[in-house]
CSV table of C-alpha atoms in Angstrom, one decimal:
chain,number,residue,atom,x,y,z
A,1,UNK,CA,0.0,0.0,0.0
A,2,UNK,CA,0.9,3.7,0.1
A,3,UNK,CA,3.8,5.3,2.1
A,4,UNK,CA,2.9,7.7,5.3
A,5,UNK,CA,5.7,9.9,4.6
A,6,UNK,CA,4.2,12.2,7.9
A,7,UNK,CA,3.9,8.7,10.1
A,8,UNK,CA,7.5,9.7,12.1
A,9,UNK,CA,6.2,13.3,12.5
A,10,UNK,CA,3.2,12.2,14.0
A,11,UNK,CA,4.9,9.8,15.6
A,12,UNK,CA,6.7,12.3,17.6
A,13,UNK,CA,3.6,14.5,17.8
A,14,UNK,CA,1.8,11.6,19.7
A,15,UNK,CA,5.0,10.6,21.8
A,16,UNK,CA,5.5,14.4,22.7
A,17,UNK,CA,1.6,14.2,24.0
A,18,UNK,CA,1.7,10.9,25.8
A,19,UNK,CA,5.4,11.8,27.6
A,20,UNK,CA,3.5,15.2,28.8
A,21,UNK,CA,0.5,13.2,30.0
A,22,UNK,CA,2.8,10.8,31.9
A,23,UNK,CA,4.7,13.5,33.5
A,24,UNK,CA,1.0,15.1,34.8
A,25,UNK,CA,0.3,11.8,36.0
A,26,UNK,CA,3.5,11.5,37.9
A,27,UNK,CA,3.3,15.0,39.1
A,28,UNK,CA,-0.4,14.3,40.2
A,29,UNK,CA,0.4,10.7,41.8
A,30,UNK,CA,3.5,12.3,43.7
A,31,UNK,CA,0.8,15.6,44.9
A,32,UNK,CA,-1.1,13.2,46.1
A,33,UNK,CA,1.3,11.1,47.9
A,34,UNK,CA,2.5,14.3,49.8
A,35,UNK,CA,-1.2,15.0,51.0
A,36,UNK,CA,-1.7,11.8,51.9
A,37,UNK,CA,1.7,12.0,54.0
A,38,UNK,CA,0.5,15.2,55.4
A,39,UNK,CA,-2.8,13.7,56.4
A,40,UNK,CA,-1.2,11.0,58.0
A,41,UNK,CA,1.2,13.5,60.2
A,42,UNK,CA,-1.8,15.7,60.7
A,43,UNK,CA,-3.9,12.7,62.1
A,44,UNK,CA,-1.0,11.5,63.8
A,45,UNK,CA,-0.6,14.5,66.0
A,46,UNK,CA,-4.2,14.9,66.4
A,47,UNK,CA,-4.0,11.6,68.3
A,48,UNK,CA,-1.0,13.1,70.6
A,49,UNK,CA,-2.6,16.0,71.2
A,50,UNK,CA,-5.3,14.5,72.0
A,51,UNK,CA,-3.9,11.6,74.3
A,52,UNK,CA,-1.5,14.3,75.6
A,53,UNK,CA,-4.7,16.1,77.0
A,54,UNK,CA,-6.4,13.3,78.0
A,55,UNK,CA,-4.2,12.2,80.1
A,56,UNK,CA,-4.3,15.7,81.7
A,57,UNK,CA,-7.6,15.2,82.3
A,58,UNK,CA,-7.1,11.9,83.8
A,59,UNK,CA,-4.9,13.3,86.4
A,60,UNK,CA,-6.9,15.6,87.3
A,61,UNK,CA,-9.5,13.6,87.8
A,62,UNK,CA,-7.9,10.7,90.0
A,63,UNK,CA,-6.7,13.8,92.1
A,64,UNK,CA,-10.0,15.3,92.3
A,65,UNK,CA,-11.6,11.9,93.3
A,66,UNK,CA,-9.3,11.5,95.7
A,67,UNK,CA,-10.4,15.1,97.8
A,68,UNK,CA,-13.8,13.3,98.6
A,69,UNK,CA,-14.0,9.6,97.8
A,70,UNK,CA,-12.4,6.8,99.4
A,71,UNK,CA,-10.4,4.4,96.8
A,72,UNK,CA,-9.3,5.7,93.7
A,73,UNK,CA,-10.9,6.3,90.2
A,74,UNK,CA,-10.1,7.0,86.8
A,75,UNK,CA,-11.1,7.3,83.5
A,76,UNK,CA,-10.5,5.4,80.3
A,77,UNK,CA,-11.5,4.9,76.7
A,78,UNK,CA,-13.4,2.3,75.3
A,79,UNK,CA,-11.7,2.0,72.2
A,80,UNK,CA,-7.8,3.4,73.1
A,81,UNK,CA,-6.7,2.2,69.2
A,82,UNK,CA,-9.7,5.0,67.6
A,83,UNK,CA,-9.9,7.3,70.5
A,84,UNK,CA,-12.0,9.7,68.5
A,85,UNK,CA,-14.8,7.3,67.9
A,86,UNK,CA,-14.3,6.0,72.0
A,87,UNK,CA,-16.6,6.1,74.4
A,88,UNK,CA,-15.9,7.2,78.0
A,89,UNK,CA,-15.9,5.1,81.0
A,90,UNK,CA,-15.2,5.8,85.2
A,91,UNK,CA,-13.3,3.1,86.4
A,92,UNK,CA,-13.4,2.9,90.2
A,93,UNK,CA,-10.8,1.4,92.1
A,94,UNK,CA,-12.2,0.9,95.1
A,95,UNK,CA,-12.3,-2.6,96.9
A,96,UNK,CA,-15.6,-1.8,97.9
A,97,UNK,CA,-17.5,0.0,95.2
A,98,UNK,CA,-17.9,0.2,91.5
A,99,UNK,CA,-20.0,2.8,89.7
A,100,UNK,CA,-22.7,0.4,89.3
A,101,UNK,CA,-23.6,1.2,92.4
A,102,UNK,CA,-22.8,4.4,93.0
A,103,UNK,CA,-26.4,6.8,93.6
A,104,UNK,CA,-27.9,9.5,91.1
A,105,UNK,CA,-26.0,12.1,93.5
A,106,UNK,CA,-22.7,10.5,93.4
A,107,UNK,CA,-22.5,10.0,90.0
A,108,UNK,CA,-24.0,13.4,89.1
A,109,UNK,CA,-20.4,14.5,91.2
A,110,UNK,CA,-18.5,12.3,89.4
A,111,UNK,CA,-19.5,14.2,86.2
A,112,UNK,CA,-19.2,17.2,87.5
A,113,UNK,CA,-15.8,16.2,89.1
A,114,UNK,CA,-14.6,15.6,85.6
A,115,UNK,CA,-16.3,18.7,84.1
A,116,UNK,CA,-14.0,20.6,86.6
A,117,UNK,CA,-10.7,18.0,85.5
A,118,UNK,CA,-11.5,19.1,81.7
A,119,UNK,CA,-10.9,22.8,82.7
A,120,UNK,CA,-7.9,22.5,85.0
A,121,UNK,CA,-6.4,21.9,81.7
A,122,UNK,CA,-7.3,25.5,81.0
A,123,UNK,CA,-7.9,26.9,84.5
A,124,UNK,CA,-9.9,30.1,84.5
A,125,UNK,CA,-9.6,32.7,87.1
A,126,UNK,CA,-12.9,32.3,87.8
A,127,UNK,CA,-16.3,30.4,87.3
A,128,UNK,CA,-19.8,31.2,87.7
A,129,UNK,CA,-22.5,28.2,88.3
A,130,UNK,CA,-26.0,28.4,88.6
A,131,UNK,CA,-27.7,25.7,90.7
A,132,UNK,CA,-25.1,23.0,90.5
A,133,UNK,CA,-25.9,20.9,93.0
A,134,UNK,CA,-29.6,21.2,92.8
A,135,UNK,CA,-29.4,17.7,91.9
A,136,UNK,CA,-27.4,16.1,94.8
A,137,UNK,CA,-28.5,15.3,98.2
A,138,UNK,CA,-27.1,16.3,101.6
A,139,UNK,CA,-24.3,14.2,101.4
A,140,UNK,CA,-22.9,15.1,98.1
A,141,UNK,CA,-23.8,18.7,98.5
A,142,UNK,CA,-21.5,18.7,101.3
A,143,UNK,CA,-18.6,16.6,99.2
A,144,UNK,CA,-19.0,19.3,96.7
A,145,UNK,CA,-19.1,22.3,98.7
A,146,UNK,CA,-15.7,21.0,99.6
A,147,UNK,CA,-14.3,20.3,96.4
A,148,UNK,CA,-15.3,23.7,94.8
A,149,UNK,CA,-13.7,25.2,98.7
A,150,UNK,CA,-10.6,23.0,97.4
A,151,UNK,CA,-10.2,24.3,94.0
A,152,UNK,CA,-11.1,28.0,95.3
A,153,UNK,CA,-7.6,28.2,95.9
A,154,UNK,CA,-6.8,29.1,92.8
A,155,UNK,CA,-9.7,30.6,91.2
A,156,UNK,CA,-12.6,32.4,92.4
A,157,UNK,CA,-15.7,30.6,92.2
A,158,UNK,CA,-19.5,32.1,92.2
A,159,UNK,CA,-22.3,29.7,93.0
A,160,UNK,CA,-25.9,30.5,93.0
A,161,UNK,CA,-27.7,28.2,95.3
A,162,UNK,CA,-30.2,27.5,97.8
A,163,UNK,CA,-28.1,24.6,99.4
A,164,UNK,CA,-27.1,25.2,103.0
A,165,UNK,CA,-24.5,22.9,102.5
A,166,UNK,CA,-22.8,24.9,99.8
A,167,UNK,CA,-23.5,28.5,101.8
A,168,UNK,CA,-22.3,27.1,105.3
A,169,UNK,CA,-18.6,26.4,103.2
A,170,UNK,CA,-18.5,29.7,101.3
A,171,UNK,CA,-16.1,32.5,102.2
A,172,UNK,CA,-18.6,35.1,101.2
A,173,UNK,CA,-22.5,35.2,100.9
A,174,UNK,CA,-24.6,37.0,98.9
A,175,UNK,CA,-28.2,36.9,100.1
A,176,UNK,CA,-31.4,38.7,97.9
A,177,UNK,CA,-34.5,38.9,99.0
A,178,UNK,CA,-37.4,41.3,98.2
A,179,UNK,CA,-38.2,44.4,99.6
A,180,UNK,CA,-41.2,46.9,98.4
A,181,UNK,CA,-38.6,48.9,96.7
A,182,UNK,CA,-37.4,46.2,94.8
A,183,UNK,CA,-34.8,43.4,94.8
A,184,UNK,CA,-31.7,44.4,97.6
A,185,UNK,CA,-28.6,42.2,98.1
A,186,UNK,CA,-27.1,41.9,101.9
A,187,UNK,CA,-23.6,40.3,102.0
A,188,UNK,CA,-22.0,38.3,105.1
A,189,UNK,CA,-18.7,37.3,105.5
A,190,UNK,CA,-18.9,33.8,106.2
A,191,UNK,CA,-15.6,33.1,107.0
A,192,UNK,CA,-15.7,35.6,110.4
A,193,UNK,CA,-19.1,34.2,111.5
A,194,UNK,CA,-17.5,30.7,111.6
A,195,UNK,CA,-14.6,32.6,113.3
A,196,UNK,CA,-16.6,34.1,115.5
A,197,UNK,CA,-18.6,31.1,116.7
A,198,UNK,CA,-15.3,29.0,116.8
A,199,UNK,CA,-13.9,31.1,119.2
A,200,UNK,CA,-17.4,31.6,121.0
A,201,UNK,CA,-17.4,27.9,121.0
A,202,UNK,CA,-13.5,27.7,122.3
A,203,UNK,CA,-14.8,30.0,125.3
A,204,UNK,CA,-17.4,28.0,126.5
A,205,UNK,CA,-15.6,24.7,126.3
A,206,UNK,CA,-13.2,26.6,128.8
């Protein structure tokens, strides 16, 4: 048959386009190989940071526990190998307790015990609440009065409430009540009315 005399120039025309094409291909396959690295690093120290923090968390917890329970506690994952898609579980220590059998009230503390061990990682200079121990009984009204009069050492800490419990361990009181002209506000110092009746109570035992 007939000659191509333009077959080697097309040749070269098609080679030209398919050695371009393989060059975007290997510029694309190593691009993607570098965000996929990347994504791998970036995952990697999401982990650390994340285990870094939790076991923050976990100390401050099993120190927090240890204010106003007997035994020890701490907390774990349920799934440690994917920590982001892990539950959360309390894991007493105690030879005679387990959370199964902990009260409402207790455990209600024990989630607010590691509501406060989440922000010791942070620690404020001071925190407001508003009710929180509306749900706990005498009891665990008192353990928490003396765990927030614990961490008040540090930070200042504002509690609305109508628990005696948590007013009896306050260093300052704030009472409102309501008058014909309106709301007023009368404040006590708590800490030299205990003083007071201390020493009052020193005196008589003399």
């Amino acid at each position: 048959g007939g000659v191509n005399l333009k077959a080697p120039e097309v040749y070269e025309e098609r080679k030209k386009e398919v050695d371009s094409m393989k060059e975007k291909v290997e510029k694309l396959e190593s691009e993607k190989n570098e965000v996929l690295r990347l994504i791998e690093e970036i995952d990697k120290r999401k982990v650390e940071t994340f285990m870094k923090t939790f076991n923050e968390v976990n100390k401050n917890f099993e120190k927090l526990y240890s204010y106003i329970f007997p035994g020890k506690a701490s907390i774990a994952l349920t799934n440690p190998r994917d920590p982001f898609n892990s539950g959360l579980e309390i894991l007493i220590k105690d030879s005679n307790l387990n959370l199964s059998v902990k009260s409402g009230g207790e455990k209600a503390l024990l989630l607010l015990m590691l509501l406060f061990s989440i922000h010791l990682c942070r620690p404020s200079s001071i925190y407001i609440f508003d009710e929180i121990d509306s749900a706990l009984d005498k009891e665990n009204s008192i353990k928490l009065s003396l765990l927030i009069k614990e961490l008040s050492k540090n930070a200042q800490f504002i509690v609305v409430s109508h628990n005696d419990s948590t007013i009896y361990n306050a260093d300052a009181i704030l009472g409102v009540y309501k008058s014909e002209d309106g709301s007023k506000v009368v404040g006590i110092d708590a800490n030299k009315l205990i003083n007071e009746k201390n020493e009052k109570d020193k005196n008589e035992a003399q």
